[in-house]
Structures are given as structure tokens and as C-alpha cells.
Amino acid sequence: EIVLTQSPGTLSLSPGERATLSCRASQSVSSSSLAWYQQKPGQAPRLLIYGASSRATGIPDRFSGSGSGTDFTLTISRLEPEDFAVYYCQQYGSSRGTFGQGTKLEIK
Amino acid sequence: EVQLVQSGAEVKKPGESLKISCKGSGYTFTNYWIGWVRQMPGKGLEWMGIIYPDDSDTRYSPSFQGQVTISADKSTSTAYLQWGSLKASDTGIYYCARLSFGMVGTYYSYFGMDVWGQGTTVTVSS
């Protein structure tokens, strides 16, 4: 089973700053199978990025994804107040998926 | 509107059985895999398994194989997650989600879990 490790566990930033979240896989992952989700308290997760770098419908362009192989990154170019949440990476392959443990993005 | 609507919160005792549901609408239910995801209190997301409602092809995460049963009724566009004997450690929020796929060039690619249910809270306590 592929293990995804996200870092940092918590990221403290201010609105307007740039956020860089990392997701590292225990073995190489196809870029086409890597997704990112945002979850706010009391809400279901929301798909942000699929295929490592494609934005889902309705996602603002301040969100971008990159990476390949075992290292993937979610970047939020200029943080808005509504962006403070928990972010998860997820991979899918061989009819199974796994999630990273999450990165909490909090207001500094 | 494309949506998944889950059944309501449940409070059960250890050893009891339970079946929760996830009803799809606004799209062709049989054309998409449905996945189940667990979130234990204060914790992250865990992939449990998926089902293809058209033929009930089901794939489980090794961690959940034998612990739960995933099923679907395509006549009612509903997927199910059930337990035969609940434990306190089954307490959590359970989400269903639609898996989306598409073609990128000549490759069939994963487009993520693009529609989520609102979650069903399951509490198991004596």
C-alpha cells in the first residue's frame, strides 16, 4: 500500500502570504492519480486538484498543484481568510486509494 | 444538481449491526464508482473501499476488508455501508463520494472524488 506523508503537520501563515504544502509518496505515483482536497470544520472534503495539477471546477486560480514521482506540492499563491482549513493529498491506483494525514493551515 | 445524500446520524451499542446509505441524484448513478471514507474523531481521512453500482464490483482497502460490507442497489441509486457487529472504534463520520474518471489524451485518468455526501455520524457506545 502506498503511504502518503504530508508536511508540515501545521502551517501558520497570514492572509496574503503564500502557502506551500508537501505530499511525499512511499513509492512512485502516477501524476494522473494524485488529488488534493480541502476540508473545513464540520464540512465534507472538497476536491481542489486532480491529476496533480488540474484545478477542479470552480476552484480559484490561486490554488495550483505540481510534482511528479514521489513528491507533490499544493501552492496557494495569496491566502484568503476562507483558505484556512485542513488539506489532504490522495492517490489512486489499482482500484485502491490512500490519503495523507493532512496539513492544517492556520491563521498566524 | 448532482448530489449524494446520506442517511442520518446513528447511535448504537457495541455488538449491534448497522447499515447506512448514500443516495445519488442528478447523474447516471451506474456510470460512476462510489467510495466510502472514514474520519475518526479529530483525525484524518481513511479510504475504506469502492463499488461500481452497475455490476456491484467492490474493492476494499486491506484495513477494512472483512470489517465492513459495501453494497449498492442500482434500482434506487443507493450505495450502502454496513457492519455486522459494531465496536467502539467504529465511531466516526463516514462519507460517501463519487469517483470521477476521464480521458487525458489516450490515457484513462483519475479525476478525483468530485462529489461528496454530507457525512453520517456513527457513535458506538455502551
mmCIF file of C-alpha atoms in Angstrom:
data_model
loop_
_atom_site.group_PDB
_atom_site.id
_atom_site.type_symbol
_atom_site.label_atom_id
_atom_site.label_comp_id
_atom_site.label_asym_id
_atom_site.label_seq_id
_atom_site.Cartn_x
_atom_site.Cartn_y
_atom_site.Cartn_z
ATOM 1 C CA GLU A 1 0.000 0.000 0.000
ATOM 2 C CA ILE A 2 1.305 3.442 -0.924
ATOM 3 C CA VAL A 3 1.806 5.699 2.100
ATOM 4 C CA LEU A 4 1.480 9.452 1.642
ATOM 5 C CA THR A 5 3.282 11.699 4.121
ATOM 6 C CA GLN A 6 2.299 15.355 4.265
ATOM 7 C CA SER A 7 4.394 18.173 5.671
ATOM 8 C CA PRO A 8 4.291 20.274 7.633
ATOM 9 C CA GLY A 9 1.641 18.992 10.019
ATOM 10 C CA THR A 10 0.601 22.565 10.780
ATOM 11 C CA LEU A 11 1.390 25.696 8.811
ATOM 12 C CA SER A 12 0.825 29.125 10.397
ATOM 13 C CA LEU A 13 0.577 31.985 7.918
ATOM 14 C CA SER A 14 -1.176 35.318 7.482
ATOM 15 C CA PRO A 15 -3.727 36.296 4.833
ATOM 16 C CA GLY A 16 -1.959 37.463 1.695
ATOM 17 C CA GLU A 17 1.014 35.152 2.201
ATOM 18 C CA ARG A 18 1.966 32.201 0.018
ATOM 19 C CA ALA A 19 1.394 28.646 1.291
ATOM 20 C CA THR A 20 3.371 25.626 0.144
ATOM 21 C CA LEU A 21 2.155 22.184 1.237
ATOM 22 C CA SER A 22 4.092 18.999 0.538
ATOM 23 C CA CYS A 23 2.978 15.417 -0.098
ATOM 24 C CA ARG A 24 5.567 12.648 -0.383
ATOM 25 C CA ALA A 25 4.718 9.112 -1.516
ATOM 26 C CA SER A 26 6.416 5.928 -0.303
ATOM 27 C CA GLN A 27 6.767 4.832 -3.944
ATOM 28 C CA SER A 28 6.322 6.467 -7.299
ATOM 29 C CA VAL A 29 2.776 7.610 -8.048
ATOM 30 C CA SER A 30 1.345 8.386 -11.448
ATOM 31 C CA SER A 31 0.735 12.117 -11.691
ATOM 32 C CA SER A 32 -2.650 11.379 -13.191
ATOM 33 C CA SER A 33 -3.743 9.724 -9.942
ATOM 34 C CA LEU A 34 -2.815 12.406 -7.379
ATOM 35 C CA ALA A 35 -5.515 14.695 -5.951
ATOM 36 C CA TRP A 36 -5.775 17.377 -3.261
ATOM 37 C CA TYR A 37 -8.777 18.150 -1.032
ATOM 38 C CA GLN A 38 -9.722 20.928 1.359
ATOM 39 C CA GLN A 39 -11.766 20.266 4.487
ATOM 40 C CA LYS A 40 -13.228 22.907 6.756
ATOM 41 C CA PRO A 41 -14.602 22.131 10.240
ATOM 42 C CA GLY A 42 -17.977 20.415 10.120
ATOM 43 C CA GLN A 43 -17.883 20.040 6.344
ATOM 44 C CA ALA A 44 -17.204 17.271 3.879
ATOM 45 C CA PRO A 45 -13.934 17.445 1.939
ATOM 46 C CA ARG A 46 -13.886 19.375 -1.345
ATOM 47 C CA LEU A 47 -11.861 18.416 -4.395
ATOM 48 C CA LEU A 48 -9.316 21.100 -5.305
ATOM 49 C CA ILE A 49 -6.792 19.491 -7.655
ATOM 50 C CA TYR A 50 -6.723 16.269 -9.686
ATOM 51 C CA GLY A 51 -4.091 14.843 -11.995
ATOM 52 C CA ALA A 52 -1.530 16.574 -9.740
ATOM 53 C CA SER A 53 -2.050 19.952 -11.413
ATOM 54 C CA SER A 54 -5.576 20.351 -12.826
ATOM 55 C CA ARG A 55 -7.978 22.542 -10.886
ATOM 56 C CA ALA A 56 -11.424 21.132 -10.213
ATOM 57 C CA THR A 57 -14.494 23.017 -11.337
ATOM 58 C CA GLY A 58 -14.936 26.339 -9.560
ATOM 59 C CA ILE A 59 -11.573 26.315 -7.793
ATOM 60 C CA PRO A 60 -9.845 29.737 -7.824
ATOM 61 C CA ASP A 61 -6.600 30.049 -9.735
ATOM 62 C CA ARG A 62 -4.667 30.962 -6.585
ATOM 63 C CA PHE A 63 -4.634 27.185 -5.977
ATOM 64 C CA SER A 64 -2.074 25.240 -8.004
ATOM 65 C CA GLY A 65 -0.593 21.770 -7.885
ATOM 66 C CA SER A 66 2.677 20.402 -9.148
ATOM 67 C CA GLY A 67 5.034 17.491 -8.836
ATOM 68 C CA SER A 68 5.724 14.013 -10.103
ATOM 69 C CA GLY A 69 7.069 10.653 -8.986
ATOM 70 C CA THR A 70 7.114 10.749 -5.194
ATOM 71 C CA ASP A 71 6.996 14.498 -4.480
ATOM 72 C CA PHE A 72 3.945 16.676 -4.955
ATOM 73 C CA THR A 73 3.116 20.223 -3.898
ATOM 74 C CA LEU A 74 -0.017 22.262 -3.375
ATOM 75 C CA THR A 75 0.563 26.012 -3.550
ATOM 76 C CA ILE A 76 -1.853 28.754 -2.553
ATOM 77 C CA SER A 77 -0.447 31.937 -4.040
ATOM 78 C CA ARG A 78 -2.125 34.539 -1.816
ATOM 79 C CA LEU A 79 -4.063 33.272 1.167
ATOM 80 C CA GLU A 80 -7.625 34.420 1.619
ATOM 81 C CA PRO A 81 -9.371 34.124 5.015
ATOM 82 C CA GLU A 82 -11.519 31.258 3.694
ATOM 83 C CA ASP A 83 -8.429 29.189 2.786
ATOM 84 C CA PHE A 84 -7.574 28.340 6.385
ATOM 85 C CA ALA A 85 -8.540 24.676 6.635
ATOM 86 C CA VAL A 86 -7.053 21.175 6.548
ATOM 87 C CA TYR A 87 -5.631 19.909 3.254
ATOM 88 C CA TYR A 88 -5.245 16.273 2.222
ATOM 89 C CA CYS A 89 -3.435 14.689 -0.676
ATOM 90 C CA GLN A 90 -4.735 11.414 -2.047
ATOM 91 C CA GLN A 91 -3.533 8.876 -4.568
ATOM 92 C CA TYR A 92 -5.492 6.261 -6.513
ATOM 93 C CA GLY A 93 -4.159 3.181 -8.218
ATOM 94 C CA SER A 94 -5.045 -0.481 -8.747
ATOM 95 C CA SER A 95 -8.618 0.232 -7.609
ATOM 96 C CA ARG A 96 -7.430 1.450 -4.216
ATOM 97 C CA GLY A 97 -6.654 4.811 -2.735
ATOM 98 C CA THR A 98 -4.862 6.297 0.228
ATOM 99 C CA PHE A 99 -4.900 9.719 1.876
ATOM 100 C CA GLY A 100 -2.115 11.651 3.506
ATOM 101 C CA GLN A 101 -2.545 12.523 7.168
ATOM 102 C CA GLY A 102 -3.349 16.153 6.371
ATOM 103 C CA THR A 103 -1.812 19.597 6.805
ATOM 104 C CA LYS A 104 -3.635 22.126 8.953
ATOM 105 C CA LEU A 105 -3.316 25.649 7.585
ATOM 106 C CA GLU A 106 -3.975 28.086 10.424
ATOM 107 C CA ILE A 107 -4.036 31.841 10.747
ATOM 108 C CA LYS A 108 -0.893 33.280 12.292
ATOM 109 C CA GLU B 1 -27.930 19.235 -9.295
ATOM 110 C CA VAL B 2 -25.508 16.373 -8.813
ATOM 111 C CA GLN B 3 -25.578 15.253 -5.216
ATOM 112 C CA LEU B 4 -25.102 12.413 -2.781
ATOM 113 C CA VAL B 5 -27.403 12.404 0.232
ATOM 114 C CA GLN B 6 -26.523 10.208 3.186
ATOM 115 C CA SER B 7 -28.700 8.778 5.919
ATOM 116 C CA GLY B 8 -28.867 10.366 9.339
ATOM 117 C CA ALA B 9 -26.753 10.035 12.443
ATOM 118 C CA GLU B 10 -26.774 6.740 14.323
ATOM 119 C CA VAL B 11 -26.139 5.853 17.958
ATOM 120 C CA LYS B 12 -25.519 2.161 18.554
ATOM 121 C CA LYS B 13 -24.212 -0.214 21.189
ATOM 122 C CA PRO B 14 -21.191 -2.473 20.720
ATOM 123 C CA GLY B 15 -22.164 -5.699 19.010
ATOM 124 C CA GLU B 16 -25.128 -4.211 17.173
ATOM 125 C CA SER B 17 -25.429 -4.190 13.388
ATOM 126 C CA LEU B 18 -25.831 -1.131 11.194
ATOM 127 C CA LYS B 19 -26.379 -0.219 7.549
ATOM 128 C CA ILE B 20 -26.023 3.388 6.356
ATOM 129 C CA SER B 21 -26.920 4.698 2.938
ATOM 130 C CA CYS B 22 -25.839 7.136 0.246
ATOM 131 C CA LYS B 23 -28.358 8.105 -2.457
ATOM 132 C CA GLY B 24 -27.186 9.660 -5.696
ATOM 133 C CA SER B 25 -29.172 12.009 -7.893
ATOM 134 C CA GLY B 26 -28.637 14.360 -10.824
ATOM 135 C CA TYR B 27 -26.380 11.962 -12.733
ATOM 136 C CA THR B 28 -26.303 8.400 -14.063
ATOM 137 C CA PHE B 29 -25.558 6.507 -10.846
ATOM 138 C CA THR B 30 -24.419 3.344 -12.607
ATOM 139 C CA ASN B 31 -21.665 5.126 -14.545
ATOM 140 C CA TYR B 32 -19.510 6.114 -11.565
ATOM 141 C CA TRP B 33 -17.705 4.317 -8.768
ATOM 142 C CA ILE B 34 -18.800 5.275 -5.248
ATOM 143 C CA GLY B 35 -16.242 5.305 -2.447
ATOM 144 C CA TRP B 36 -16.561 5.274 1.337
ATOM 145 C CA VAL B 37 -14.224 7.272 3.566
ATOM 146 C CA ARG B 38 -13.928 7.158 7.357
ATOM 147 C CA GLN B 39 -12.963 10.048 9.588
ATOM 148 C CA MET B 40 -12.473 9.140 13.224
ATOM 149 C CA PRO B 41 -12.972 11.925 15.790
ATOM 150 C CA GLY B 42 -10.335 14.623 15.319
ATOM 151 C CA LYS B 43 -8.440 12.525 12.768
ATOM 152 C CA GLY B 44 -7.783 12.399 9.043
ATOM 153 C CA LEU B 45 -9.471 10.711 6.112
ATOM 154 C CA GLU B 46 -9.218 6.954 5.533
ATOM 155 C CA TRP B 47 -10.096 5.165 2.291
ATOM 156 C CA MET B 48 -12.368 2.216 3.025
ATOM 157 C CA GLY B 49 -13.375 0.877 -0.363
ATOM 158 C CA ILE B 50 -15.291 1.464 -3.558
ATOM 159 C CA ILE B 51 -18.169 -0.058 -5.511
ATOM 160 C CA TYR B 52 -19.312 0.161 -9.111
ATOM 161 C CA PRO B 53 -23.115 0.187 -8.858
ATOM 162 C CA ASP B 54 -23.754 -1.177 -12.334
ATOM 163 C CA ASP B 55 -22.333 -4.621 -11.511
ATOM 164 C CA SER B 56 -21.560 -4.266 -7.774
ATOM 165 C CA ASP B 57 -17.839 -4.818 -8.366
ATOM 166 C CA THR B 58 -16.355 -3.966 -4.963
ATOM 167 C CA ARG B 59 -12.769 -3.286 -3.886
ATOM 168 C CA TYR B 60 -11.778 -2.922 -0.237
ATOM 169 C CA SER B 61 -8.809 -1.316 1.432
ATOM 170 C CA PRO B 62 -6.843 -4.044 3.248
ATOM 171 C CA SER B 63 -7.533 -2.255 6.553
ATOM 172 C CA PHE B 64 -11.286 -2.616 6.111
ATOM 173 C CA GLN B 65 -11.561 -5.956 4.301
ATOM 174 C CA GLY B 66 -13.732 -8.242 6.410
ATOM 175 C CA GLN B 67 -14.687 -5.416 8.789
ATOM 176 C CA VAL B 68 -17.442 -3.828 6.687
ATOM 177 C CA THR B 69 -19.576 -4.663 3.669
ATOM 178 C CA ILE B 70 -20.141 -2.254 0.799
ATOM 179 C CA SER B 71 -23.132 -2.819 -1.452
ATOM 180 C CA ALA B 72 -25.353 -0.957 -3.906
ATOM 181 C CA ASP B 73 -28.872 -1.053 -5.314
ATOM 182 C CA LYS B 74 -28.837 0.446 -8.776
ATOM 183 C CA SER B 75 -32.638 0.457 -8.969
ATOM 184 C CA THR B 76 -32.727 3.090 -6.224
ATOM 185 C CA SER B 77 -29.343 4.746 -6.979
ATOM 186 C CA THR B 78 -28.204 3.964 -3.447
ATOM 187 C CA ALA B 79 -24.930 2.684 -2.030
ATOM 188 C CA TYR B 80 -24.619 1.150 1.407
ATOM 189 C CA LEU B 81 -22.036 0.570 4.098
ATOM 190 C CA GLN B 82 -22.781 -1.996 6.756
ATOM 191 C CA TRP B 83 -21.371 -3.567 9.875
ATOM 192 C CA GLY B 84 -22.309 -6.917 11.323
ATOM 193 C CA SER B 85 -21.024 -6.226 14.830
ATOM 194 C CA LEU B 86 -20.038 -2.701 15.757
ATOM 195 C CA LYS B 87 -17.131 -1.798 18.011
ATOM 196 C CA ALA B 88 -16.446 1.432 19.878
ATOM 197 C CA SER B 89 -13.572 2.017 17.471
ATOM 198 C CA ASP B 90 -16.093 2.283 14.603
ATOM 199 C CA THR B 91 -17.160 5.654 15.991
ATOM 200 C CA GLY B 92 -16.650 8.369 13.406
ATOM 201 C CA ILE B 93 -18.013 10.193 10.428
ATOM 202 C CA TYR B 94 -18.491 8.189 7.260
ATOM 203 C CA TYR B 95 -18.543 9.919 3.895
ATOM 204 C CA CYS B 96 -19.536 8.579 0.529
ATOM 205 C CA ALA B 97 -18.072 10.195 -2.571
ATOM 206 C CA ARG B 98 -18.276 9.817 -6.333
ATOM 207 C CA LEU B 99 -15.085 8.853 -8.149
ATOM 208 C CA SER B 100 -14.623 10.601 -11.446
ATOM 209 C CA PHE B 101 -12.528 9.375 -14.371
ATOM 210 C CA GLY B 102 -11.874 10.680 -17.844
ATOM 211 C CA MET B 103 -9.631 10.542 -20.846
ATOM 212 C CA VAL B 104 -6.453 12.588 -20.999
ATOM 213 C CA GLY B 105 -5.100 12.023 -24.464
ATOM 214 C CA THR B 106 -5.138 8.276 -24.818
ATOM 215 C CA TYR B 107 -4.970 7.568 -21.097
ATOM 216 C CA TYR B 108 -7.894 6.819 -18.792
ATOM 217 C CA SER B 109 -7.182 9.017 -15.781
ATOM 218 C CA TYR B 110 -8.480 9.522 -12.249
ATOM 219 C CA PHE B 111 -10.207 12.870 -11.830
ATOM 220 C CA GLY B 112 -10.690 12.661 -8.070
ATOM 221 C CA MET B 113 -13.616 12.279 -5.686
ATOM 222 C CA ASP B 114 -15.624 15.149 -7.103
ATOM 223 C CA VAL B 115 -18.970 14.872 -5.299
ATOM 224 C CA TRP B 116 -19.285 14.124 -1.582
ATOM 225 C CA GLY B 117 -22.161 13.251 0.680
ATOM 226 C CA GLN B 118 -22.701 15.312 3.804
ATOM 227 C CA GLY B 119 -21.409 12.527 6.058
ATOM 228 C CA THR B 120 -23.091 10.169 8.512
ATOM 229 C CA THR B 121 -22.002 10.294 12.143
ATOM 230 C CA VAL B 122 -21.867 6.881 13.773
ATOM 231 C CA THR B 123 -21.470 6.697 17.542
ATOM 232 C CA VAL B 124 -20.872 3.328 19.162
ATOM 233 C CA SER B 125 -21.046 3.397 22.935
ATOM 234 C CA SER B 126 -22.311 1.208 25.723
#
